[in-house]
JSON list of C-alpha atoms in Angstrom, two decimals:
[
{"chain": "A", "resi": 1267, "resn": "UNK", "atom": "CA", "xyz": [50.72, -33.63, 11.02]},
{"chain": "A", "resi": 1268, "resn": "UNK", "atom": "CA", "xyz": [47.60, -31.87, 10.12]},
{"chain": "A", "resi": 1269, "resn": "UNK", "atom": "CA", "xyz": [44.43, -33.72, 9.59]},
{"chain": "A", "resi": 1270, "resn": "UNK", "atom": "CA", "xyz": [43.19, -33.70, 5.98]},
{"chain": "A", "resi": 1271, "resn": "UNK", "atom": "CA", "xyz": [40.33, -31.50, 5.41]},
{"chain": "A", "resi": 1272, "resn": "UNK", "atom": "CA", "xyz": [36.76, -33.22, 5.32]},
{"chain": "A", "resi": 1273, "resn": "UNK", "atom": "CA", "xyz": [35.21, -33.90, 2.08]},
{"chain": "A", "resi": 1274, "resn": "UNK", "atom": "CA", "xyz": [32.61, -31.08, 1.36]},
{"chain": "A", "resi": 1275, "resn": "UNK", "atom": "CA", "xyz": [29.22, -32.02, 0.32]},
{"chain": "A", "resi": 1276, "resn": "UNK", "atom": "CA", "xyz": [27.14, -30.61, -2.54]},
{"chain": "A", "resi": 1277, "resn": "UNK", "atom": "CA", "xyz": [25.26, -28.85, -0.21]},
{"chain": "A", "resi": 1278, "resn": "UNK", "atom": "CA", "xyz": [27.85, -26.67, 1.05]},
{"chain": "A", "resi": 1279, "resn": "UNK", "atom": "CA", "xyz": [30.51, -26.48, -1.37]},
{"chain": "A", "resi": 1280, "resn": "UNK", "atom": "CA", "xyz": [30.79, -23.70, -4.28]},
{"chain": "A", "resi": 1281, "resn": "UNK", "atom": "CA", "xyz": [33.05, -23.86, -7.34]},
{"chain": "A", "resi": 1282, "resn": "UNK", "atom": "CA", "xyz": [34.67, -20.25, -7.79]},
{"chain": "A", "resi": 1283, "resn": "UNK", "atom": "CA", "xyz": [34.11, -19.15, -11.34]},
{"chain": "A", "resi": 1284, "resn": "UNK", "atom": "CA", "xyz": [36.37, -16.21, -13.05]},
{"chain": "A", "resi": 1285, "resn": "UNK", "atom": "CA", "xyz": [33.91, -13.17, -13.78]},
{"chain": "A", "resi": 1286, "resn": "UNK", "atom": "CA", "xyz": [34.65, -13.49, -17.28]},
{"chain": "A", "resi": 1287, "resn": "UNK", "atom": "CA", "xyz": [33.83, -16.97, -17.53]},
{"chain": "A", "resi": 1288, "resn": "UNK", "atom": "CA", "xyz": [30.63, -16.47, -15.72]},
{"chain": "A", "resi": 1289, "resn": "UNK", "atom": "CA", "xyz": [29.70, -13.35, -18.23]},
{"chain": "A", "resi": 1290, "resn": "UNK", "atom": "CA", "xyz": [30.45, -15.79, -21.31]},
{"chain": "A", "resi": 1291, "resn": "UNK", "atom": "CA", "xyz": [28.04, -18.37, -19.75]},
{"chain": "A", "resi": 1292, "resn": "UNK", "atom": "CA", "xyz": [25.57, -15.75, -19.14]},
{"chain": "A", "resi": 1293, "resn": "UNK", "atom": "CA", "xyz": [25.87, -14.63, -22.73]},
{"chain": "A", "resi": 1294, "resn": "UNK", "atom": "CA", "xyz": [25.72, -18.20, -24.32]},
{"chain": "A", "resi": 1295, "resn": "UNK", "atom": "CA", "xyz": [22.45, -18.74, -22.63]},
{"chain": "A", "resi": 1296, "resn": "UNK", "atom": "CA", "xyz": [20.74, -15.61, -23.27]},
{"chain": "A", "resi": 1297, "resn": "UNK", "atom": "CA", "xyz": [21.81, -15.95, -26.78]},
{"chain": "A", "resi": 1298, "resn": "UNK", "atom": "CA", "xyz": [20.36, -19.79, -26.88]},
{"chain": "A", "resi": 1299, "resn": "UNK", "atom": "CA", "xyz": [17.06, -18.47, -25.37]},
{"chain": "A", "resi": 1300, "resn": "UNK", "atom": "CA", "xyz": [16.87, -15.58, -27.91]},
{"chain": "A", "resi": 1301, "resn": "UNK", "atom": "CA", "xyz": [17.44, -17.82, -30.80]},
{"chain": "A", "resi": 1302, "resn": "UNK", "atom": "CA", "xyz": [14.57, -20.05, -29.81]},
{"chain": "A", "resi": 1303, "resn": "UNK", "atom": "CA", "xyz": [12.51, -17.14, -29.43]},
{"chain": "A", "resi": 1304, "resn": "UNK", "atom": "CA", "xyz": [13.49, -16.03, -32.98]},
{"chain": "A", "resi": 1305, "resn": "UNK", "atom": "CA", "xyz": [14.71, -12.76, -31.93]},
{"chain": "A", "resi": 1306, "resn": "UNK", "atom": "CA", "xyz": [18.07, -13.20, -33.63]},
{"chain": "A", "resi": 1307, "resn": "UNK", "atom": "CA", "xyz": [18.43, -11.87, -36.44]},
{"chain": "A", "resi": 1308, "resn": "UNK", "atom": "CA", "xyz": [15.25, -10.15, -36.48]},
{"chain": "A", "resi": 1309, "resn": "UNK", "atom": "CA", "xyz": [16.18, -7.50, -33.66]},
{"chain": "A", "resi": 1310, "resn": "UNK", "atom": "CA", "xyz": [18.89, -5.24, -34.13]},
{"chain": "A", "resi": 1311, "resn": "UNK", "atom": "CA", "xyz": [19.27, -4.39, -30.43]},
{"chain": "A", "resi": 1312, "resn": "UNK", "atom": "CA", "xyz": [20.51, -7.87, -29.34]},
{"chain": "A", "resi": 1313, "resn": "UNK", "atom": "CA", "xyz": [24.11, -8.14, -28.63]},
{"chain": "A", "resi": 1314, "resn": "UNK", "atom": "CA", "xyz": [26.16, -10.33, -31.14]},
{"chain": "A", "resi": 1315, "resn": "UNK", "atom": "CA", "xyz": [29.31, -10.89, -29.24]},
{"chain": "A", "resi": 1316, "resn": "UNK", "atom": "CA", "xyz": [30.58, -10.71, -25.78]},
{"chain": "A", "resi": 1317, "resn": "UNK", "atom": "CA", "xyz": [31.91, -7.03, -26.07]},
{"chain": "A", "resi": 1318, "resn": "UNK", "atom": "CA", "xyz": [28.41, -6.07, -26.94]},
{"chain": "A", "resi": 1319, "resn": "UNK", "atom": "CA", "xyz": [27.04, -8.15, -24.13]},
{"chain": "A", "resi": 1320, "resn": "UNK", "atom": "CA", "xyz": [29.27, -6.84, -21.29]},
{"chain": "A", "resi": 1321, "resn": "UNK", "atom": "CA", "xyz": [28.54, -2.86, -22.55]},
{"chain": "A", "resi": 1322, "resn": "UNK", "atom": "CA", "xyz": [24.90, -3.84, -22.43]},
{"chain": "A", "resi": 1323, "resn": "UNK", "atom": "CA", "xyz": [25.25, -5.09, -18.83]},
{"chain": "A", "resi": 1324, "resn": "UNK", "atom": "CA", "xyz": [27.42, -2.08, -17.84]},
{"chain": "A", "resi": 1325, "resn": "UNK", "atom": "CA", "xyz": [24.63, 0.47, -19.40]},
{"chain": "A", "resi": 1326, "resn": "UNK", "atom": "CA", "xyz": [21.90, -1.61, -17.78]},
{"chain": "A", "resi": 1327, "resn": "UNK", "atom": "CA", "xyz": [23.79, -1.56, -14.33]},
{"chain": "A", "resi": 1328, "resn": "UNK", "atom": "CA", "xyz": [24.43, 2.38, -14.63]},
{"chain": "A", "resi": 1329, "resn": "UNK", "atom": "CA", "xyz": [20.77, 3.05, -15.46]},
{"chain": "A", "resi": 1330, "resn": "UNK", "atom": "CA", "xyz": [19.56, 1.21, -12.41]},
{"chain": "A", "resi": 1331, "resn": "UNK", "atom": "CA", "xyz": [21.81, 2.88, -10.19]},
{"chain": "A", "resi": 1332, "resn": "UNK", "atom": "CA", "xyz": [20.48, 6.43, -11.53]},
{"chain": "A", "resi": 1333, "resn": "UNK", "atom": "CA", "xyz": [17.08, 5.27, -11.06]},
{"chain": "A", "resi": 1334, "resn": "UNK", "atom": "CA", "xyz": [17.76, 4.10, -7.46]},
{"chain": "A", "resi": 1335, "resn": "UNK", "atom": "CA", "xyz": [19.35, 7.60, -6.85]},
{"chain": "A", "resi": 1336, "resn": "UNK", "atom": "CA", "xyz": [16.61, 9.45, -8.37]},
{"chain": "A", "resi": 1337, "resn": "UNK", "atom": "CA", "xyz": [14.12, 7.73, -6.05]},
{"chain": "A", "resi": 1338, "resn": "UNK", "atom": "CA", "xyz": [16.29, 8.31, -2.92]},
{"chain": "A", "resi": 1339, "resn": "UNK", "atom": "CA", "xyz": [16.43, 12.09, -3.84]},
{"chain": "A", "resi": 1340, "resn": "UNK", "atom": "CA", "xyz": [12.53, 12.42, -4.37]},
{"chain": "A", "resi": 1341, "resn": "UNK", "atom": "CA", "xyz": [12.30, 10.45, -0.81]},
{"chain": "A", "resi": 1342, "resn": "UNK", "atom": "CA", "xyz": [14.48, 12.96, 0.72]},
{"chain": "A", "resi": 1343, "resn": "UNK", "atom": "CA", "xyz": [12.91, 15.95, -0.87]},
{"chain": "A", "resi": 1344, "resn": "UNK", "atom": "CA", "xyz": [9.52, 14.74, 0.19]},
{"chain": "A", "resi": 1345, "resn": "UNK", "atom": "CA", "xyz": [10.30, 13.36, 3.93]},
{"chain": "A", "resi": 1346, "resn": "UNK", "atom": "CA", "xyz": [13.54, 14.35, 4.60]},
{"chain": "A", "resi": 1347, "resn": "UNK", "atom": "CA", "xyz": [16.62, 12.28, 5.16]},
{"chain": "A", "resi": 1348, "resn": "UNK", "atom": "CA", "xyz": [14.91, 10.55, 7.91]},
{"chain": "A", "resi": 1349, "resn": "UNK", "atom": "CA", "xyz": [16.97, 12.68, 10.49]},
{"chain": "A", "resi": 1350, "resn": "UNK", "atom": "CA", "xyz": [15.84, 15.63, 12.73]},
{"chain": "A", "resi": 1351, "resn": "UNK", "atom": "CA", "xyz": [12.86, 17.57, 11.56]},
{"chain": "A", "resi": 1352, "resn": "UNK", "atom": "CA", "xyz": [12.47, 15.77, 8.24]},
{"chain": "A", "resi": 1353, "resn": "UNK", "atom": "CA", "xyz": [11.43, 12.31, 10.02]},
{"chain": "A", "resi": 1354, "resn": "UNK", "atom": "CA", "xyz": [7.91, 10.97, 9.74]},
{"chain": "A", "resi": 1355, "resn": "UNK", "atom": "CA", "xyz": [6.69, 10.30, 13.30]},
{"chain": "A", "resi": 1356, "resn": "UNK", "atom": "CA", "xyz": [3.88, 8.03, 13.60]},
{"chain": "A", "resi": 1357, "resn": "UNK", "atom": "CA", "xyz": [1.77, 8.47, 17.28]},
{"chain": "A", "resi": 1358, "resn": "UNK", "atom": "CA", "xyz": [-0.86, 6.21, 18.78]},
{"chain": "A", "resi": 1359, "resn": "UNK", "atom": "CA", "xyz": [-4.43, 6.51, 17.79]},
{"chain": "A", "resi": 1360, "resn": "UNK", "atom": "CA", "xyz": [-6.51, 9.08, 19.48]},
{"chain": "A", "resi": 1361, "resn": "UNK", "atom": "CA", "xyz": [-3.03, 10.39, 21.03]},
{"chain": "A", "resi": 1362, "resn": "UNK", "atom": "CA", "xyz": [-2.78, 7.59, 23.23]},
{"chain": "A", "resi": 1363, "resn": "UNK", "atom": "CA", "xyz": [-6.26, 8.09, 25.25]},
{"chain": "A", "resi": 1364, "resn": "UNK", "atom": "CA", "xyz": [-7.98, 4.74, 26.26]},
{"chain": "A", "resi": 1365, "resn": "UNK", "atom": "CA", "xyz": [-11.87, 4.23, 26.34]},
{"chain": "A", "resi": 1366, "resn": "UNK", "atom": "CA", "xyz": [-13.89, 2.39, 28.93]},
{"chain": "A", "resi": 1367, "resn": "UNK", "atom": "CA", "xyz": [-16.43, 1.04, 27.06]},
{"chain": "A", "resi": 1368, "resn": "UNK", "atom": "CA", "xyz": [-14.75, -1.91, 25.46]},
{"chain": "A", "resi": 1369, "resn": "UNK", "atom": "CA", "xyz": [-15.58, -0.71, 22.17]},
{"chain": "A", "resi": 1370, "resn": "UNK", "atom": "CA", "xyz": [-13.34, -0.74, 19.00]},
{"chain": "A", "resi": 1371, "resn": "UNK", "atom": "CA", "xyz": [-11.26, 2.46, 18.16]},
{"chain": "A", "resi": 1372, "resn": "UNK", "atom": "CA", "xyz": [-12.79, 2.85, 14.74]},
{"chain": "A", "resi": 1373, "resn": "UNK", "atom": "CA", "xyz": [-16.08, 1.76, 14.48]},
{"chain": "A", "resi": 1374, "resn": "UNK", "atom": "CA", "xyz": [-17.06, 2.03, 18.23]},
{"chain": "A", "resi": 1375, "resn": "UNK", "atom": "CA", "xyz": [-18.42, -1.71, 18.43]},
{"chain": "A", "resi": 1376, "resn": "UNK", "atom": "CA", "xyz": [-17.86, -3.81, 21.40]},
{"chain": "A", "resi": 1377, "resn": "UNK", "atom": "CA", "xyz": [-15.15, -6.25, 20.93]},
{"chain": "A", "resi": 1378, "resn": "UNK", "atom": "CA", "xyz": [-12.75, -8.14, 22.88]},
{"chain": "A", "resi": 1379, "resn": "UNK", "atom": "CA", "xyz": [-10.09, -7.19, 20.27]},
{"chain": "A", "resi": 1380, "resn": "UNK", "atom": "CA", "xyz": [-10.05, -3.45, 21.32]},
{"chain": "A", "resi": 1381, "resn": "UNK", "atom": "CA", "xyz": [-6.55, -2.47, 23.14]},
{"chain": "A", "resi": 1382, "resn": "UNK", "atom": "CA", "xyz": [-8.16, -1.29, 26.14]},
{"chain": "A", "resi": 1383, "resn": "UNK", "atom": "CA", "xyz": [-10.66, -4.17, 26.67]},
{"chain": "A", "resi": 1384, "resn": "UNK", "atom": "CA", "xyz": [-11.41, -5.32, 30.19]},
{"chain": "A", "resi": 1385, "resn": "UNK", "atom": "CA", "xyz": [-13.14, -8.48, 31.20]},
{"chain": "A", "resi": 1386, "resn": "UNK", "atom": "CA", "xyz": [-16.87, -7.87, 32.63]},
{"chain": "A", "resi": 1387, "resn": "UNK", "atom": "CA", "xyz": [-19.33, -10.19, 34.72]},
{"chain": "A", "resi": 1388, "resn": "UNK", "atom": "CA", "xyz": [-21.32, -10.70, 31.57]},
{"chain": "A", "resi": 1389, "resn": "UNK", "atom": "CA", "xyz": [-18.10, -11.13, 29.21]},
{"chain": "A", "resi": 1390, "resn": "UNK", "atom": "CA", "xyz": [-15.59, -12.91, 31.86]},
{"chain": "A", "resi": 1391, "resn": "UNK", "atom": "CA", "xyz": [-11.82, -13.81, 30.64]},
{"chain": "A", "resi": 1392, "resn": "UNK", "atom": "CA", "xyz": [-12.13, -17.41, 29.28]},
{"chain": "A", "resi": 1393, "resn": "UNK", "atom": "CA", "xyz": [-9.33, -19.45, 30.56]},
{"chain": "A", "resi": 1394, "resn": "UNK", "atom": "CA", "xyz": [-6.74, -21.33, 28.16]},
{"chain": "A", "resi": 1395, "resn": "UNK", "atom": "CA", "xyz": [-8.58, -24.52, 27.35]},
{"chain": "A", "resi": 1396, "resn": "UNK", "atom": "CA", "xyz": [-7.31, -27.80, 28.64]},
{"chain": "A", "resi": 1397, "resn": "UNK", "atom": "CA", "xyz": [-5.35, -30.49, 26.83]},
{"chain": "A", "resi": 1398, "resn": "UNK", "atom": "CA", "xyz": [-8.11, -32.61, 26.33]},
{"chain": "A", "resi": 1399, "resn": "UNK", "atom": "CA", "xyz": [-10.41, -29.94, 24.97]},
{"chain": "A", "resi": 1400, "resn": "UNK", "atom": "CA", "xyz": [-7.75, -28.74, 22.26]},
{"chain": "A", "resi": 1401, "resn": "UNK", "atom": "CA", "xyz": [-7.39, -32.74, 21.31]},
{"chain": "A", "resi": 1402, "resn": "UNK", "atom": "CA", "xyz": [-11.07, -33.19, 21.03]},
{"chain": "A", "resi": 1403, "resn": "UNK", "atom": "CA", "xyz": [-11.31, -29.81, 18.93]},
{"chain": "A", "resi": 1404, "resn": "UNK", "atom": "CA", "xyz": [-8.30, -30.53, 16.97]},
{"chain": "A", "resi": 1405, "resn": "UNK", "atom": "CA", "xyz": [-7.15, -34.03, 16.22]},
{"chain": "A", "resi": 1406, "resn": "UNK", "atom": "CA", "xyz": [-10.39, -35.79, 17.12]},
{"chain": "A", "resi": 1407, "resn": "UNK", "atom": "CA", "xyz": [-12.50, -33.47, 15.13]},
{"chain": "A", "resi": 1408, "resn": "UNK", "atom": "CA", "xyz": [-9.95, -33.42, 12.10]},
{"chain": "A", "resi": 1409, "resn": "UNK", "atom": "CA", "xyz": [-10.35, -37.39, 12.07]},
{"chain": "A", "resi": 1410, "resn": "UNK", "atom": "CA", "xyz": [-13.85, -37.39, 12.06]},
{"chain": "A", "resi": 1411, "resn": "UNK", "atom": "CA", "xyz": [-13.96, -35.16, 8.87]},
{"chain": "A", "resi": 1412, "resn": "UNK", "atom": "CA", "xyz": [-15.14, -31.85, 10.07]},
{"chain": "A", "resi": 1413, "resn": "UNK", "atom": "CA", "xyz": [-11.78, -30.21, 10.25]},
{"chain": "A", "resi": 1414, "resn": "UNK", "atom": "CA", "xyz": [-9.86, -28.40, 13.04]},
{"chain": "A", "resi": 1415, "resn": "UNK", "atom": "CA", "xyz": [-11.40, -25.50, 15.01]},
{"chain": "A", "resi": 1416, "resn": "UNK", "atom": "CA", "xyz": [-9.92, -23.47, 18.00]},
{"chain": "A", "resi": 1417, "resn": "UNK", "atom": "CA", "xyz": [-11.31, -24.29, 21.23]},
{"chain": "A", "resi": 1418, "resn": "UNK", "atom": "CA", "xyz": [-14.56, -21.91, 22.05]},
{"chain": "A", "resi": 1419, "resn": "UNK", "atom": "CA", "xyz": [-14.12, -19.58, 24.78]},
{"chain": "A", "resi": 1420, "resn": "UNK", "atom": "CA", "xyz": [-15.86, -20.77, 28.04]},
{"chain": "A", "resi": 1421, "resn": "UNK", "atom": "CA", "xyz": [-17.11, -19.57, 31.21]},
{"chain": "A", "resi": 1422, "resn": "UNK", "atom": "CA", "xyz": [-14.31, -19.96, 33.87]},
{"chain": "A", "resi": 1423, "resn": "UNK", "atom": "CA", "xyz": [-15.47, -22.05, 36.59]},
{"chain": "A", "resi": 1424, "resn": "UNK", "atom": "CA", "xyz": [-14.48, -24.95, 39.08]},
{"chain": "A", "resi": 1425, "resn": "UNK", "atom": "CA", "xyz": [-11.66, -26.90, 37.38]},
{"chain": "A", "resi": 1426, "resn": "UNK", "atom": "CA", "xyz": [-13.35, -30.28, 38.59]},
{"chain": "A", "resi": 1427, "resn": "UNK", "atom": "CA", "xyz": [-16.42, -29.80, 36.17]},
{"chain": "A", "resi": 1428, "resn": "UNK", "atom": "CA", "xyz": [-15.88, -31.46, 32.73]},
{"chain": "A", "resi": 1429, "resn": "UNK", "atom": "CA", "xyz": [-15.20, -28.89, 30.02]},
{"chain": "A", "resi": 1430, "resn": "UNK", "atom": "CA", "xyz": [-18.21, -29.59, 27.98]},
{"chain": "A", "resi": 1431, "resn": "UNK", "atom": "CA", "xyz": [-20.35, -28.56, 30.73]},
{"chain": "A", "resi": 1432, "resn": "UNK", "atom": "CA", "xyz": [-19.20, -25.14, 31.14]},
{"chain": "A", "resi": 1433, "resn": "UNK", "atom": "CA", "xyz": [-21.17, -22.45, 29.21]},
{"chain": "A", "resi": 1434, "resn": "UNK", "atom": "CA", "xyz": [-19.75, -20.84, 26.48]},
{"chain": "A", "resi": 1435, "resn": "UNK", "atom": "CA", "xyz": [-18.99, -16.96, 26.53]},
{"chain": "A", "resi": 1436, "resn": "UNK", "atom": "CA", "xyz": [-21.41, -15.20, 23.67]},
{"chain": "A", "resi": 1437, "resn": "UNK", "atom": "CA", "xyz": [-19.20, -13.47, 21.55]},
{"chain": "A", "resi": 1438, "resn": "UNK", "atom": "CA", "xyz": [-19.72, -9.63, 20.73]},
{"chain": "A", "resi": 1439, "resn": "UNK", "atom": "CA", "xyz": [-21.92, -9.21, 17.49]},
{"chain": "A", "resi": 1440, "resn": "UNK", "atom": "CA", "xyz": [-18.53, -7.57, 15.76]},
{"chain": "A", "resi": 1441, "resn": "UNK", "atom": "CA", "xyz": [-16.49, -10.66, 16.92]},
{"chain": "A", "resi": 1442, "resn": "UNK", "atom": "CA", "xyz": [-18.85, -13.02, 15.33]},
{"chain": "A", "resi": 1443, "resn": "UNK", "atom": "CA", "xyz": [-16.56, -13.62, 12.40]},
{"chain": "A", "resi": 1444, "resn": "UNK", "atom": "CA", "xyz": [-17.69, -17.14, 11.12]},
{"chain": "A", "resi": 1445, "resn": "UNK", "atom": "CA", "xyz": [-21.40, -18.13, 12.25]},
{"chain": "A", "resi": 1446, "resn": "UNK", "atom": "CA", "xyz": [-22.46, -21.67, 11.53]},
{"chain": "A", "resi": 1447, "resn": "UNK", "atom": "CA", "xyz": [-25.32, -22.29, 9.60]},
{"chain": "A", "resi": 1448, "resn": "UNK", "atom": "CA", "xyz": [-28.35, -23.54, 11.46]},
{"chain": "A", "resi": 1449, "resn": "UNK", "atom": "CA", "xyz": [-31.92, -24.87, 10.22]},
{"chain": "A", "resi": 1450, "resn": "UNK", "atom": "CA", "xyz": [-33.40, -21.96, 11.02]},
{"chain": "A", "resi": 1451, "resn": "UNK", "atom": "CA", "xyz": [-31.28, -19.62, 9.10]},
{"chain": "A", "resi": 1452, "resn": "UNK", "atom": "CA", "xyz": [-31.44, -21.69, 6.08]},
{"chain": "A", "resi": 1453, "resn": "UNK", "atom": "CA", "xyz": [-34.43, -21.05, 3.55]},
{"chain": "A", "resi": 1454, "resn": "UNK", "atom": "CA", "xyz": [-35.59, -23.09, 0.69]},
{"chain": "A", "resi": 1455, "resn": "UNK", "atom": "CA", "xyz": [-35.20, -21.46, -2.78]},
{"chain": "A", "resi": 1456, "resn": "UNK", "atom": "CA", "xyz": [-38.12, -21.97, -5.07]},
{"chain": "A", "resi": 1457, "resn": "UNK", "atom": "CA", "xyz": [-37.39, -19.35, -7.71]},
{"chain": "A", "resi": 1458, "resn": "UNK", "atom": "CA", "xyz": [-35.98, -20.96, -10.98]},
{"chain": "A", "resi": 1459, "resn": "UNK", "atom": "CA", "xyz": [-33.97, -18.07, -11.71]},
{"chain": "A", "resi": 1460, "resn": "UNK", "atom": "CA", "xyz": [-32.48, -18.31, -8.35]},
{"chain": "A", "resi": 1461, "resn": "UNK", "atom": "CA", "xyz": [-31.69, -21.91, -8.71]},
{"chain": "A", "resi": 1462, "resn": "UNK", "atom": "CA", "xyz": [-29.82, -21.38, -12.31]},
{"chain": "A", "resi": 1463, "resn": "UNK", "atom": "CA", "xyz": [-27.51, -18.66, -10.64]},
{"chain": "A", "resi": 1464, "resn": "UNK", "atom": "CA", "xyz": [-26.65, -20.87, -8.02]},
{"chain": "A", "resi": 1465, "resn": "UNK", "atom": "CA", "xyz": [-26.32, -23.91, -9.65]},
{"chain": "A", "resi": 1466, "resn": "UNK", "atom": "CA", "xyz": [-25.93, -23.47, -13.19]},
{"chain": "A", "resi": 1467, "resn": "UNK", "atom": "CA", "xyz": [-28.58, -23.98, -16.07]},
{"chain": "A", "resi": 1468, "resn": "UNK", "atom": "CA", "xyz": [-27.22, -27.68, -17.27]},
{"chain": "A", "resi": 1469, "resn": "UNK", "atom": "CA", "xyz": [-27.22, -28.91, -14.01]},
{"chain": "A", "resi": 1470, "resn": "UNK", "atom": "CA", "xyz": [-30.71, -27.46, -13.34]},
{"chain": "A", "resi": 1471, "resn": "UNK", "atom": "CA", "xyz": [-31.79, -29.45, -16.64]},
{"chain": "A", "resi": 1472, "resn": "UNK", "atom": "CA", "xyz": [-30.57, -32.79, -15.48]},
{"chain": "A", "resi": 1473, "resn": "UNK", "atom": "CA", "xyz": [-32.25, -32.44, -11.81]},
{"chain": "A", "resi": 1474, "resn": "UNK", "atom": "CA", "xyz": [-35.64, -31.38, -13.80]},
{"chain": "A", "resi": 1475, "resn": "UNK", "atom": "CA", "xyz": [-37.45, -34.70, -14.21]}
]
């Protein structure tokens, strides 16, 4: 005796609705919204019955199909069908030529992100940070209120040396995307106009004794 089918949950069940019934529900919902927005009876373009609604839906679908066919025809006329001579070919930058100076291909600035970068004695290849370092720079830093930061690249050395004692690798100028502010870089603003532009006139008046 075949076992009875398992009860379907609301997450994987879908009730079949006849197309005509589905269109009737859509039409009723549209009419309700248009009535609320007072388009009825002010607009002469609003379908007034199910037959006009279905005609509108068919016309809209046909307009959409014609527009897509027009886009396809324009694309084929401009770039071809995607086969043979009409296909657009994308080649490698500089025709695949590689440079040996660790500079970026566009701005010609030293960067570890250049596709042909090779570690040097001055800029060695940093090893993957240890679990202890990632924990301190991640979870523990976040707990202390400073936020998470990726571990900084360090000069590889003896694995028995504590990671904090390993020297940091100074990044290239082009790779310094977020420099932390220091006291040497901060300069007090004494110009009242500059203060007003930064903190606002109302707050400046409250701070003025």
